[in-house]
Coordinates of C-alpha atoms and ligand atoms in Angstrom, one line a residue:
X1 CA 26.9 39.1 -42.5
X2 CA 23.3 37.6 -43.0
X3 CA 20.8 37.7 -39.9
X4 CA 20.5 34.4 -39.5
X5 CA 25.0 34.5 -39.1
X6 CA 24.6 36.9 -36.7
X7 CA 22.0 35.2 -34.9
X8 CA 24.3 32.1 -34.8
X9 CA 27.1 33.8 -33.5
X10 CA 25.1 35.1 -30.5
X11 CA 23.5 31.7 -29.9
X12 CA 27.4 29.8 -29.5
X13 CA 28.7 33.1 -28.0
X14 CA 26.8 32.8 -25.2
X15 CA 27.6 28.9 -24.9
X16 CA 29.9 29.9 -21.7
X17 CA 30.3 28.2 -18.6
X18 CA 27.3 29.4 -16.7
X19 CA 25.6 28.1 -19.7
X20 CA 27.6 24.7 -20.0
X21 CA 26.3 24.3 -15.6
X22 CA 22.5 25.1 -16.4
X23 CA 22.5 22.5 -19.0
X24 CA 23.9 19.8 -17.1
X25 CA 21.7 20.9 -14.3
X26 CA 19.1 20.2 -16.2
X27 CA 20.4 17.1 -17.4
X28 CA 21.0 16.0 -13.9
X29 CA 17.7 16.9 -12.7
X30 CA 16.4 14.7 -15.9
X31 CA 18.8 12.0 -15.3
X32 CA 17.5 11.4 -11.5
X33 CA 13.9 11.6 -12.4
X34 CA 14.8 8.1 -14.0
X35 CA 13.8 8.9 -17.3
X36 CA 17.0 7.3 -19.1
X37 CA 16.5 4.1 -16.7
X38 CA 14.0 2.5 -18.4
X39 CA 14.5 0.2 -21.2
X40 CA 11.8 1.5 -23.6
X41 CA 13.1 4.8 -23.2
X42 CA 17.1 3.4 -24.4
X43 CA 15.2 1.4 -27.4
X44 CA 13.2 4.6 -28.3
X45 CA 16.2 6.7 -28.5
X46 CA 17.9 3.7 -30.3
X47 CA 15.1 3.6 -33.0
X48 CA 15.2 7.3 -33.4
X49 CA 18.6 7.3 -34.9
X50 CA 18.1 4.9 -37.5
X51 CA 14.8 6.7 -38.5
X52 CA 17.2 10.1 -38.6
X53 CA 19.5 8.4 -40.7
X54 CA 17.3 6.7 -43.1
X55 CA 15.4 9.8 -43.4
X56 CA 18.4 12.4 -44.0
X57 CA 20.6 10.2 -45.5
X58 CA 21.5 12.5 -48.6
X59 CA 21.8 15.3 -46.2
X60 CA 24.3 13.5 -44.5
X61 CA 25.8 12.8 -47.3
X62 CA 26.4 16.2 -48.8
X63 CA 27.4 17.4 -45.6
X64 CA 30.3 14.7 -45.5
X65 CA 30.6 16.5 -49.3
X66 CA 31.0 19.7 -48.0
X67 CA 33.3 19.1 -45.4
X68 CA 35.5 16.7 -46.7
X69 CA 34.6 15.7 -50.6
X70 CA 33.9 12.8 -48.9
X71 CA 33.4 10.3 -51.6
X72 CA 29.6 9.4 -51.3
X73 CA 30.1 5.7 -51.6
X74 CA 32.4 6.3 -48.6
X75 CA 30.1 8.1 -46.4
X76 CA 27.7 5.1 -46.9
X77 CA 30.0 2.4 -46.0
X78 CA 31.9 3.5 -43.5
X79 CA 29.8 6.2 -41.6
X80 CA 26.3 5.2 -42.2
X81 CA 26.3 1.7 -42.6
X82 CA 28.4 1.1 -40.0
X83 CA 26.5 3.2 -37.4
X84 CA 23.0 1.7 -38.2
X85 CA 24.5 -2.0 -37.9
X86 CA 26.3 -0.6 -34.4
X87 CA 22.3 1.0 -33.6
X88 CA 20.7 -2.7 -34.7
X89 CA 23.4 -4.4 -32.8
X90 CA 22.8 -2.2 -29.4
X91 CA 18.9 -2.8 -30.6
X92 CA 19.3 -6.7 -30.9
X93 CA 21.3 -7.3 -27.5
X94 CA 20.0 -4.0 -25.2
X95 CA 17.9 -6.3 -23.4
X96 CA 20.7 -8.9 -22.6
X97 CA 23.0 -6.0 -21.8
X98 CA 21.1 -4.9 -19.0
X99 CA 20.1 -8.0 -17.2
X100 CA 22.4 -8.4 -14.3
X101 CA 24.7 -10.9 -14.7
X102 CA 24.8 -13.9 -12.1
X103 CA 28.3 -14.4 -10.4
X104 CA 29.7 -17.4 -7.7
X105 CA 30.1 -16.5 -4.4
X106 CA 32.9 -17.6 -2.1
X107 CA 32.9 -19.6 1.2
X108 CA 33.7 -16.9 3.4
X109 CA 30.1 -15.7 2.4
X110 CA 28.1 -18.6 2.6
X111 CA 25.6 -18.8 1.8
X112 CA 25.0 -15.8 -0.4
X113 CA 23.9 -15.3 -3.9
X114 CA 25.7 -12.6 -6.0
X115 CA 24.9 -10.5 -9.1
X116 CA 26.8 -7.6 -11.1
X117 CA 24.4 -4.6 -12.0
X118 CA 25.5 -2.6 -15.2
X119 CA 23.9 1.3 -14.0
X120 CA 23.9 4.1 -16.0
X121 CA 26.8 6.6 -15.1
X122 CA 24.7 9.8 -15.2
X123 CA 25.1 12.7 -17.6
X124 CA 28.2 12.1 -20.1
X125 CA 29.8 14.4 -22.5
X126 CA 31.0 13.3 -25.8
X127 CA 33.5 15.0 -27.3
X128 CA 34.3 14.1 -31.1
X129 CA 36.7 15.0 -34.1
X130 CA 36.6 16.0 -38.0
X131 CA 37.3 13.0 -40.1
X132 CA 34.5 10.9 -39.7
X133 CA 32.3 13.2 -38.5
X134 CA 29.4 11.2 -38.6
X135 CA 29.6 7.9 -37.2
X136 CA 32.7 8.9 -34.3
X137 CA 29.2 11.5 -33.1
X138 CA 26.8 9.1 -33.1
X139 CA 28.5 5.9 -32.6
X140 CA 29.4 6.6 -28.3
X141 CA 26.5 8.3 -28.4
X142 CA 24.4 4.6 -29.0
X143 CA 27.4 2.9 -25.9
X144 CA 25.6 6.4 -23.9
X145 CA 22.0 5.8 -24.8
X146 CA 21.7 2.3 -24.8
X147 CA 24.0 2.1 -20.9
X148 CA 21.0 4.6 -19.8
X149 CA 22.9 8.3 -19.3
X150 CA 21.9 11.8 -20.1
X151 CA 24.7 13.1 -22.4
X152 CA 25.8 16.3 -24.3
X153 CA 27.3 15.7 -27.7
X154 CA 30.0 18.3 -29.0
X155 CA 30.9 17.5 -32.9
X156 CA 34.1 18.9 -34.0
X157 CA 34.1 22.7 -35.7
X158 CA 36.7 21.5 -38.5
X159 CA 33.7 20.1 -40.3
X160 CA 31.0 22.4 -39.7
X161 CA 28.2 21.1 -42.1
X162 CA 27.8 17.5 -40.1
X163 CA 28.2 19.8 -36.9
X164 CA 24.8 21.9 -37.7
X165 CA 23.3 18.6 -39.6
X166 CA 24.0 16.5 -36.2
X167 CA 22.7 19.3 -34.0
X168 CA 19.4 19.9 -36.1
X169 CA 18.6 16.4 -36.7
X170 CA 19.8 15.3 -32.8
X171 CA 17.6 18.4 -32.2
X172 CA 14.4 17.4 -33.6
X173 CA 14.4 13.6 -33.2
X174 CA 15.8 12.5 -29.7
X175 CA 14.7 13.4 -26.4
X176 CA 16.1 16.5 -25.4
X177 CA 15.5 16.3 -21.6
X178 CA 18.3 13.8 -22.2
X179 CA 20.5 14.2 -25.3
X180 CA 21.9 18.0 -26.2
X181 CA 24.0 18.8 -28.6
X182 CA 26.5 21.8 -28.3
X183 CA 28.3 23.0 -31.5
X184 CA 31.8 25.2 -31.1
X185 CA 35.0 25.2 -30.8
X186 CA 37.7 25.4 -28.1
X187 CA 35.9 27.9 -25.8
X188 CA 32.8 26.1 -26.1
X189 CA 34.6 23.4 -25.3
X190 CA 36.7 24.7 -22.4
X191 CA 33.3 25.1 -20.7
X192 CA 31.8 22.0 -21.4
X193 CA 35.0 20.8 -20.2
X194 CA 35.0 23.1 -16.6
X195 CA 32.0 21.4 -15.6
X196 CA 31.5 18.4 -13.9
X197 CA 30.5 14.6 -16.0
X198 CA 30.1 11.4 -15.0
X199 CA 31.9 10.8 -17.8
X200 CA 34.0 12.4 -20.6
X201 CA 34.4 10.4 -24.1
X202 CA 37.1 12.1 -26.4
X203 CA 37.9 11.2 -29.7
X204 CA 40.6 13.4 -31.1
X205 CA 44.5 14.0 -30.7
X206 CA 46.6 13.2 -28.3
X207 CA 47.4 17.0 -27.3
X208 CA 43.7 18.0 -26.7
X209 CA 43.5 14.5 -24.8
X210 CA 46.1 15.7 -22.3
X211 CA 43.9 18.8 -22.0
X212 CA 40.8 16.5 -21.8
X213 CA 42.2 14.6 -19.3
X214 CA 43.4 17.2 -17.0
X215 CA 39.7 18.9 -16.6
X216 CA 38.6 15.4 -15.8
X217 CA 40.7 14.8 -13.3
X218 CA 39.7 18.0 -11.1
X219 CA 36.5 15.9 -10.8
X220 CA 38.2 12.7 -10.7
X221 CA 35.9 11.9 -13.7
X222 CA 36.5 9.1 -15.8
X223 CA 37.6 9.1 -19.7
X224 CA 37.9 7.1 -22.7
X225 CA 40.1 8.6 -25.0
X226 CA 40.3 7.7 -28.9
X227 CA 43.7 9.1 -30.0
X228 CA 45.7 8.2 -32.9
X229 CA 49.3 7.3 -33.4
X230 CA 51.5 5.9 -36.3
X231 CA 50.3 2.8 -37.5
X232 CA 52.4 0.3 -39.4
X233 CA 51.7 -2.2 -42.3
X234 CA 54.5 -4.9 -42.0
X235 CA 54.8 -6.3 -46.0
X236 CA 56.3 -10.0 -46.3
X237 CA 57.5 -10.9 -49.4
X238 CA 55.6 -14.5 -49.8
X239 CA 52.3 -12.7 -50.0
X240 CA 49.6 -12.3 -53.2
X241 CA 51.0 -9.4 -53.7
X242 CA 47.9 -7.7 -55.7
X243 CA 45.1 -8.4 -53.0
X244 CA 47.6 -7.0 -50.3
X245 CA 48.3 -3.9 -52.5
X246 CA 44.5 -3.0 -52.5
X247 CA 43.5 -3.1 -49.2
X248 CA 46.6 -1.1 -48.4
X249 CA 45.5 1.1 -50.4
X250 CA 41.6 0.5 -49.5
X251 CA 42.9 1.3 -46.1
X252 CA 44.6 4.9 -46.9
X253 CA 43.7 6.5 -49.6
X254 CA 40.0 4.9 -49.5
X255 CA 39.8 5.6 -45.6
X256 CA 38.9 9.7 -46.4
X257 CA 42.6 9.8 -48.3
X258 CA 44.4 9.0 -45.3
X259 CA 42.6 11.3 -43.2
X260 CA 41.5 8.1 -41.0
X261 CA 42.9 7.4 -37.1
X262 CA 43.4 3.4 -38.4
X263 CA 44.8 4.8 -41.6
X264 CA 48.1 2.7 -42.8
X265 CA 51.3 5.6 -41.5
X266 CA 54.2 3.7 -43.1
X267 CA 55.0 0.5 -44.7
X268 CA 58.4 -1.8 -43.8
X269 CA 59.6 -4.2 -46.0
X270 CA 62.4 -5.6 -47.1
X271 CA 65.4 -3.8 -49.5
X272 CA 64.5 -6.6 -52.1
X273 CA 61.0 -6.3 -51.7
X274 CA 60.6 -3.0 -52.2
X275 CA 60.6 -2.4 -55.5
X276 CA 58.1 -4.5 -56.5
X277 CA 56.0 -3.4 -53.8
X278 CA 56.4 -0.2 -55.2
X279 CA 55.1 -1.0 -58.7
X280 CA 51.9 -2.5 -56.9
X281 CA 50.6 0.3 -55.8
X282 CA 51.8 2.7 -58.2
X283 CA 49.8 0.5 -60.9
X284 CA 46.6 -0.1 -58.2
X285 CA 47.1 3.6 -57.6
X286 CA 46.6 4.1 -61.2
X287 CA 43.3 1.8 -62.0
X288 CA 41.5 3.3 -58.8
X289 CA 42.5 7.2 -59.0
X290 CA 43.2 7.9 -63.0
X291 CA 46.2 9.7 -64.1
X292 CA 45.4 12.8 -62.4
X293 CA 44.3 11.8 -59.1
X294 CA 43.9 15.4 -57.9
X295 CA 40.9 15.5 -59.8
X296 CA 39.2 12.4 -59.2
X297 CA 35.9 11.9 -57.4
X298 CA 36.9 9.3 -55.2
X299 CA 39.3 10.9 -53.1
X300 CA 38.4 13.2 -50.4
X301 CA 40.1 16.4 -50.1
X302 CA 42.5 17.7 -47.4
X303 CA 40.1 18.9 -44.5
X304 CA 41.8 22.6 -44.3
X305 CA 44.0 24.6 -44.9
X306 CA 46.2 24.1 -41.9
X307 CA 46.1 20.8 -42.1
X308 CA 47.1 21.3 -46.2
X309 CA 50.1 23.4 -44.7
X310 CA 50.7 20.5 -42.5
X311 CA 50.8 18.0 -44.8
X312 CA 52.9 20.4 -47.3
X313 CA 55.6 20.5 -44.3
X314 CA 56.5 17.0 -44.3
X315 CA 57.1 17.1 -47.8
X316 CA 59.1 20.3 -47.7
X317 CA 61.5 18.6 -45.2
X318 CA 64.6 18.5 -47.1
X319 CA 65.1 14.7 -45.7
X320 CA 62.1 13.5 -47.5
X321 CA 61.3 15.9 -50.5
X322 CA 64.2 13.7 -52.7
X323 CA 62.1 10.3 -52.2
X324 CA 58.9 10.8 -53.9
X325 CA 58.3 7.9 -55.9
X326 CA 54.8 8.2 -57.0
X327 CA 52.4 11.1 -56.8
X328 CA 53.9 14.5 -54.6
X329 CA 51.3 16.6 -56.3
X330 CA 49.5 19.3 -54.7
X331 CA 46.5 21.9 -55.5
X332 CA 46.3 24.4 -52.6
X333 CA 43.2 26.5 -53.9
X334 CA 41.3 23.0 -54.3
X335 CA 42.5 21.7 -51.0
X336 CA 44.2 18.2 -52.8
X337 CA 47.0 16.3 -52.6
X338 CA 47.7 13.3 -54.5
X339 CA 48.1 9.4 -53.3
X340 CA 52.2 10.0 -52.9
X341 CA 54.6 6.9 -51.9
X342 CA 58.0 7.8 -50.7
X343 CA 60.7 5.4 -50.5
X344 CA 63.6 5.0 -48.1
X345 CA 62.8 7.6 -45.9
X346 CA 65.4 8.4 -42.4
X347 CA 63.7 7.6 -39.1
X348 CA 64.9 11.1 -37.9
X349 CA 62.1 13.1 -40.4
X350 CA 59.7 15.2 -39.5
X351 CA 57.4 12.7 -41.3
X352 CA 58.5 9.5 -39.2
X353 CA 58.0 11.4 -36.2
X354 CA 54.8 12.3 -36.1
X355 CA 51.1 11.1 -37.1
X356 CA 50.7 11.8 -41.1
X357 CA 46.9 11.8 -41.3
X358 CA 46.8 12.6 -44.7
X359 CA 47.6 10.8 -48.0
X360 CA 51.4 10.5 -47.8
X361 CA 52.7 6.8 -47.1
X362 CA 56.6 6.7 -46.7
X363 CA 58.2 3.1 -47.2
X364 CA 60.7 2.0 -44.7
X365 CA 62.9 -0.7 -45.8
X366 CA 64.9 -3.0 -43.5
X367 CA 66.9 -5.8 -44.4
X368 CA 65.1 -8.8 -42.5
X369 CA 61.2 -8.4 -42.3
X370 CA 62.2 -9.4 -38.2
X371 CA 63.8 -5.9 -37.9
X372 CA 60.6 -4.3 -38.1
X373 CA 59.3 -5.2 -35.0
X374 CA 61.8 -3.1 -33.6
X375 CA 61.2 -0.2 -35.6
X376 CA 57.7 -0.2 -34.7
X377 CA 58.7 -0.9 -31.1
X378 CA 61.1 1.7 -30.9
X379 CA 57.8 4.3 -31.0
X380 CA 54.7 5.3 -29.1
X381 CA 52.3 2.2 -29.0
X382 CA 50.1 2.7 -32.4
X383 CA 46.4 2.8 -33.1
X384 CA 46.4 -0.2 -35.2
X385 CA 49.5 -2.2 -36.8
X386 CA 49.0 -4.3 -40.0
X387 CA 50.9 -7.6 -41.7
X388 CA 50.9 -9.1 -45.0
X389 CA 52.2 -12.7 -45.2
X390 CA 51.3 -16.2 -45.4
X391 CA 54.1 -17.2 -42.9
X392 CA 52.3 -18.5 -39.5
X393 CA 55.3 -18.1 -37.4
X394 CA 55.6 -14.2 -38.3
X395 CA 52.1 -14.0 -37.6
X396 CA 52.2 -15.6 -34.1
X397 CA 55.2 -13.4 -33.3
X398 CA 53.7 -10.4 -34.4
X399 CA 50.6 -11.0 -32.3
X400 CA 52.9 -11.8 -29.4
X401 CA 55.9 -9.3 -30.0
X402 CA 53.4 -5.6 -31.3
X403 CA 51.1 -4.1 -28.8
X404 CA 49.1 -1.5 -30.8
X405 CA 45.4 -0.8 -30.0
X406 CA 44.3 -4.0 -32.4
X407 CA 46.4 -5.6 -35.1
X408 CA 44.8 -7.3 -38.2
X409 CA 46.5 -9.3 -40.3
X410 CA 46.6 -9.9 -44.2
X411 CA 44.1 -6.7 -44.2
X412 CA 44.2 -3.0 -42.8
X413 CA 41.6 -1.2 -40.9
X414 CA 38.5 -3.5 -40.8
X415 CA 38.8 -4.4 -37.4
X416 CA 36.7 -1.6 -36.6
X417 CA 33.8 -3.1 -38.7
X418 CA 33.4 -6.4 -36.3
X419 CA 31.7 -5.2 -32.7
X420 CA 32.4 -8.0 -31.0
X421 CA 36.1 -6.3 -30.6
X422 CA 37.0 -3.7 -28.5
X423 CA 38.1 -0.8 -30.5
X424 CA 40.7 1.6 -28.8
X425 CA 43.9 2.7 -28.1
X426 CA 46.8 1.7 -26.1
X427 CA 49.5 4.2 -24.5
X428 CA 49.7 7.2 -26.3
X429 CA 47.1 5.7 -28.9
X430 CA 44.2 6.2 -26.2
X431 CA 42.5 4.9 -22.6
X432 CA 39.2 2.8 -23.2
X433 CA 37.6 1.1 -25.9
X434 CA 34.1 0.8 -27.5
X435 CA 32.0 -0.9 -30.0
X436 CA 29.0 -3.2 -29.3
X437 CA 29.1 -4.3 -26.1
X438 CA 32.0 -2.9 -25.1
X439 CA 30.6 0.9 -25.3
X440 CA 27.6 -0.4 -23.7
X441 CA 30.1 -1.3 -20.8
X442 CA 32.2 1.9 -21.1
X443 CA 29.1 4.5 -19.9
X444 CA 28.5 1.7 -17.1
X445 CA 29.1 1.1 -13.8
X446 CA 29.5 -2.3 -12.9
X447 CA 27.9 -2.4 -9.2
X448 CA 28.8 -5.5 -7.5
X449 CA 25.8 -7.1 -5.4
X450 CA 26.1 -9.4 -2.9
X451 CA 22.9 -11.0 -1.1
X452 CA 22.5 -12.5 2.3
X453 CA 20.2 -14.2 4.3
X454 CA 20.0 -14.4 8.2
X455 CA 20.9 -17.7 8.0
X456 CA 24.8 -19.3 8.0
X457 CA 25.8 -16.1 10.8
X458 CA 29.0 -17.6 11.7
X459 CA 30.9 -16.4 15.2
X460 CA 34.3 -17.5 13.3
X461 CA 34.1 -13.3 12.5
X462 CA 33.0 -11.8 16.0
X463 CA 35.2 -11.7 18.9
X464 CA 36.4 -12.9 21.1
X465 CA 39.0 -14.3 19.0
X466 CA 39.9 -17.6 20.3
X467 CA 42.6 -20.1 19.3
X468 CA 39.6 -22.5 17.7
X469 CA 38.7 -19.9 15.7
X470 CA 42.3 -18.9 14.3
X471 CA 42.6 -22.4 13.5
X472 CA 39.4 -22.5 11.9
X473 CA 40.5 -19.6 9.9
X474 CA 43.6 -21.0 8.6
X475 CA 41.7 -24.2 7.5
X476 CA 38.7 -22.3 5.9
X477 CA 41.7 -20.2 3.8
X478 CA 43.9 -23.3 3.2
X479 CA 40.9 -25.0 1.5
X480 CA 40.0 -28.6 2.1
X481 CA 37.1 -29.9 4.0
X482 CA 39.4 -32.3 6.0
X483 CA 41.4 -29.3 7.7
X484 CA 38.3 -27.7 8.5
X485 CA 36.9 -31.0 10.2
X486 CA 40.2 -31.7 12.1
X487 CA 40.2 -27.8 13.2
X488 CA 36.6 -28.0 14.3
X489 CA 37.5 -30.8 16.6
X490 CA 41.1 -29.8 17.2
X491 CA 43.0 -31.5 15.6
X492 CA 45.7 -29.3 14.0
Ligands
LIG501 P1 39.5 18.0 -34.0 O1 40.3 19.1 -34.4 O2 38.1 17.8 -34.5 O3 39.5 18.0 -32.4 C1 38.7 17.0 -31.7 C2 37.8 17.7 -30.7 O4 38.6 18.4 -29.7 C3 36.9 18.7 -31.4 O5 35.6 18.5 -30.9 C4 37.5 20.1 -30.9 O6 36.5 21.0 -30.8 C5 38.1 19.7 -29.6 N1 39.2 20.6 -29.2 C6 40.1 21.1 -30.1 N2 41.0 21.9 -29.4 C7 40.6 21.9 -28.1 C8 41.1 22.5 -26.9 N3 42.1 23.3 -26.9 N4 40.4 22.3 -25.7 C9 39.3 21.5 -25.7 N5 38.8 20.9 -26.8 C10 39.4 21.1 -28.0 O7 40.2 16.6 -34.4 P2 41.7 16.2 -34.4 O8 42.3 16.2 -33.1 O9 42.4 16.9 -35.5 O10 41.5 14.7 -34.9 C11 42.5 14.0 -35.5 C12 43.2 13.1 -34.5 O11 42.2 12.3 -33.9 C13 44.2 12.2 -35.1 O12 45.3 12.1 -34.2 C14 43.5 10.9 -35.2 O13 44.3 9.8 -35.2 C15 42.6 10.9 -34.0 N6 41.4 10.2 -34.2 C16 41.2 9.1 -33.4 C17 40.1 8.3 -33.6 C18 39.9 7.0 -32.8 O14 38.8 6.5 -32.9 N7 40.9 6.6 -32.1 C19 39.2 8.6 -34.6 C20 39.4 9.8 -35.3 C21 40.5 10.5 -35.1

């Protein structure tokens, strides 16, 4: 072991508890002063990350590498593009964010002006996972910064060169008064988690969630929880069948090869459609990925190897391992596994019950497209669910009948990319949302203000309570300027 291992391994173990309460002493001490109040302070922090980024973006980018084989292009796209345009966006509209925001009042206040105050929570913990290591670190961390908190970051272990790259860069560029980063695992973790926050924000699965949520609740702290779930991609028949084909597989295989929370899970489609569908993306398959997809660039690999095992499990199942139609290969020393489509698949397999997260799509066929909105139905409330078709009616009933955490239609997984939606999870898919404004809102408290003057001090409310004044009452509820006029002279 080198010196500077063994000097790492002292430094996370003594991350314990009593360390995890110093530090958020510390933070709270720095959070009172006012520091993270102030709206150059949010903008400077703001500013900071996108200088980080533009100035390490190749280190980022070989980190992604060497965690995932993350194909650079993707790392670009979807982990650093999309966090500076969330950075710009918080950038653009911080100002408007904060300014209270002007509400009516009601007669039984009159006169009386009233306001809502966003304020900063306090010191927050974020708590983020593996397979977009990046951008699910740093992109609550901008909803912390820019809503005015202290925070503690803790990037996921399972990809431990983003982990080290966030905590160096974080390290050096923000304000660390404020904004700590703690790298580790579980017990690290546990100890963060034993202490208390003014917020926790967990992106992960839904087991570690439940464990999440438990700690918070001995503090009665609140959460956001980013889980995951099975989402479906509904396939019509009446569709252009090519476009709808590559952002299927855009959203799977070119979402880290699966390895994506809003990651198609399964496709339905009809018996008769299914065929056909099947030759679509065996041929995309085939123009994106080569004819040996194991060992082409543009695929990341499987993140480890019990996730490899994982993966290999489904396909072991003796339910499934007859209904490979395309792909089903594997390379365990290189951590691969190829694009694989598998057709007509029971409900009952280990694969249908559980969240793939990898690059294995079963097909599910049903004989009218309608039926599908009972399969999906019949399961935990997904992530995100997906249509193809040009047939308005489906569309409007899929919007009505589906609850999932978003839905996008005749496209998969680019709602994230549009802030001005709320991105999160429903049921067992996750508590909370963020993006733009809405992370902004989700390390807030909205403090409700309501201002008098001496003026308007009505007796209606002090005793003693006479009859006039019950009448009064009933007239001022009932609305109506004529009952108050007759109950002011006594007329009713
Ligand atoms: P992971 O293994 O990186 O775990 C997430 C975090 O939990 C890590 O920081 C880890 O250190 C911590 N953790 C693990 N075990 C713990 C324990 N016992 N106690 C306390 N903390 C613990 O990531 P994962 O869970 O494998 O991530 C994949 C899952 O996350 C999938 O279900 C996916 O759908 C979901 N996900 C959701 C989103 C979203 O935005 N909704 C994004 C990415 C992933």
């Amino acid at each position: 072991m080198s010196s500077s291992t063994n000097a790492d391994e002292k430094k996370k173990e003594s991350f314990n508890a009593e360390a995890a309460s110093l530090l958020v002493n510390n933070l709270r001490a720095t959070f009172a002063s006012g520091t993270t109040r102030s709206y150059e302070w949010r903008a400077s922090q703001l500013k900071a990350l996108i200088i980080l980024c533009d100035a390490h973006e190749q280190q980022i980018i070989d980190a992604l590498y060497s965690d995932l084989a993350k194909p650079p292009l993707e790392t670009v796209a979807y982990e650093i593009a999309m966090f500076k345009n969330s950075c710009k966006a918080a950038l653009k509209e911080l100002k408007r964010w904060m300014t209270s925001e002007k509400v009516k009042t009601s007669i039984a206040t009159f006169p009386s002006t009233a306001e809502i105050v966003s304020e900063p929570l306090g010191v927050v913990l974020v708590i983020s996972a593996w397979n977009y290591p990046f951008l699910l670190s740093l992109e609550p961390v901008i909803g912390a910064i820019a809503a005015g908190n202290a925070l503690v970051l803790k990037p996921s272990e399972i990809a431990p060169a983003t982990s080290s790259l966030l905590a160096k860069l974080l390290g050096e560029y923000l304000d660390n008064s404020c904004i700590r980063v703690v790298e580790g695992a579980v017990d690290e973790t546990s100890a963060l988690l034993q202490q208390k926050w003014d917020k926790i924000f967990y992106t992960g699965n839904g087991r570690v969630g439940r464990i999440v949520m438990a700690a918070a609740a001995i503090h009665l702290t609140p959460v956001v929880l980013e889980l995951g779930g099975k989402s479906p991609v509904v396939v019509d028949s009446n569709i252009d069948l090519k476009v709808a084909t590559r952002r299927i597989i855009a959203g799977k295989w070119g979402c880290n090869n699966g390895q994506a929370c809003v990651s198609p899970d399964y496709i339905i489609t009809t018996k008769d459609y299914a065929p056909k569908l099947v030759d679509s993306l065996k041929a995309e398959l085939e123009k994106f990925y080569g004819k040996n997809p194991l060992e082409s660039k543009d695929l990341s690999r499987i993140v480890n190897s019990n996730h490899f095992g994982r993966l290999t499990k489904f396909l072991d199942d003796e339910k499934v391992s007859g209904k490979i139609v395309f792909g089903g290969e594997k390379d365990e020393s290189k951590l691969r596994i190829s694009p694989t489509i598998l057709l007509d698949i029971p409900r009952n397999s280990l694969i249908m019950r559980e969240e793939i997260f990898g690059p294995l799509l079963p097909i599910i066929t049903v004989d009218k497209l309608e039926e599908s909105f009972d399969v999906i139905n019949s399961g935990t409330k997904p992530l995100a669910a997906y249509l193809f078709t040009t047939n308005n009616k489906l569309k409007e009933q899929f919007v009505m009948n589906i609850s999932a955490g978003g839905l996008v239609v005749n496209d998969t997984a680019l709602h994230l990319a549009v802030n001005t939606l709320p991105f999160g999870g429903v049921g067992e898919s996750g508590v909370g949302a963020y993006h733009g404004k809405f992370s902004f809102d989700a390390f807030s408290h909205k403090k409700a203000v309501l201002y008098r003057s001496f003026l308007g001090d009505a007796p209606i409310r002090y005793p003693p309570y006479t009859n006039i004044k019950m009448r009064l009452l009933k007239a001022l509820v009932g609305g109506g300027l004529l009952g108050i006029i007759r109950a002011l002279f006594g007329l009713s």
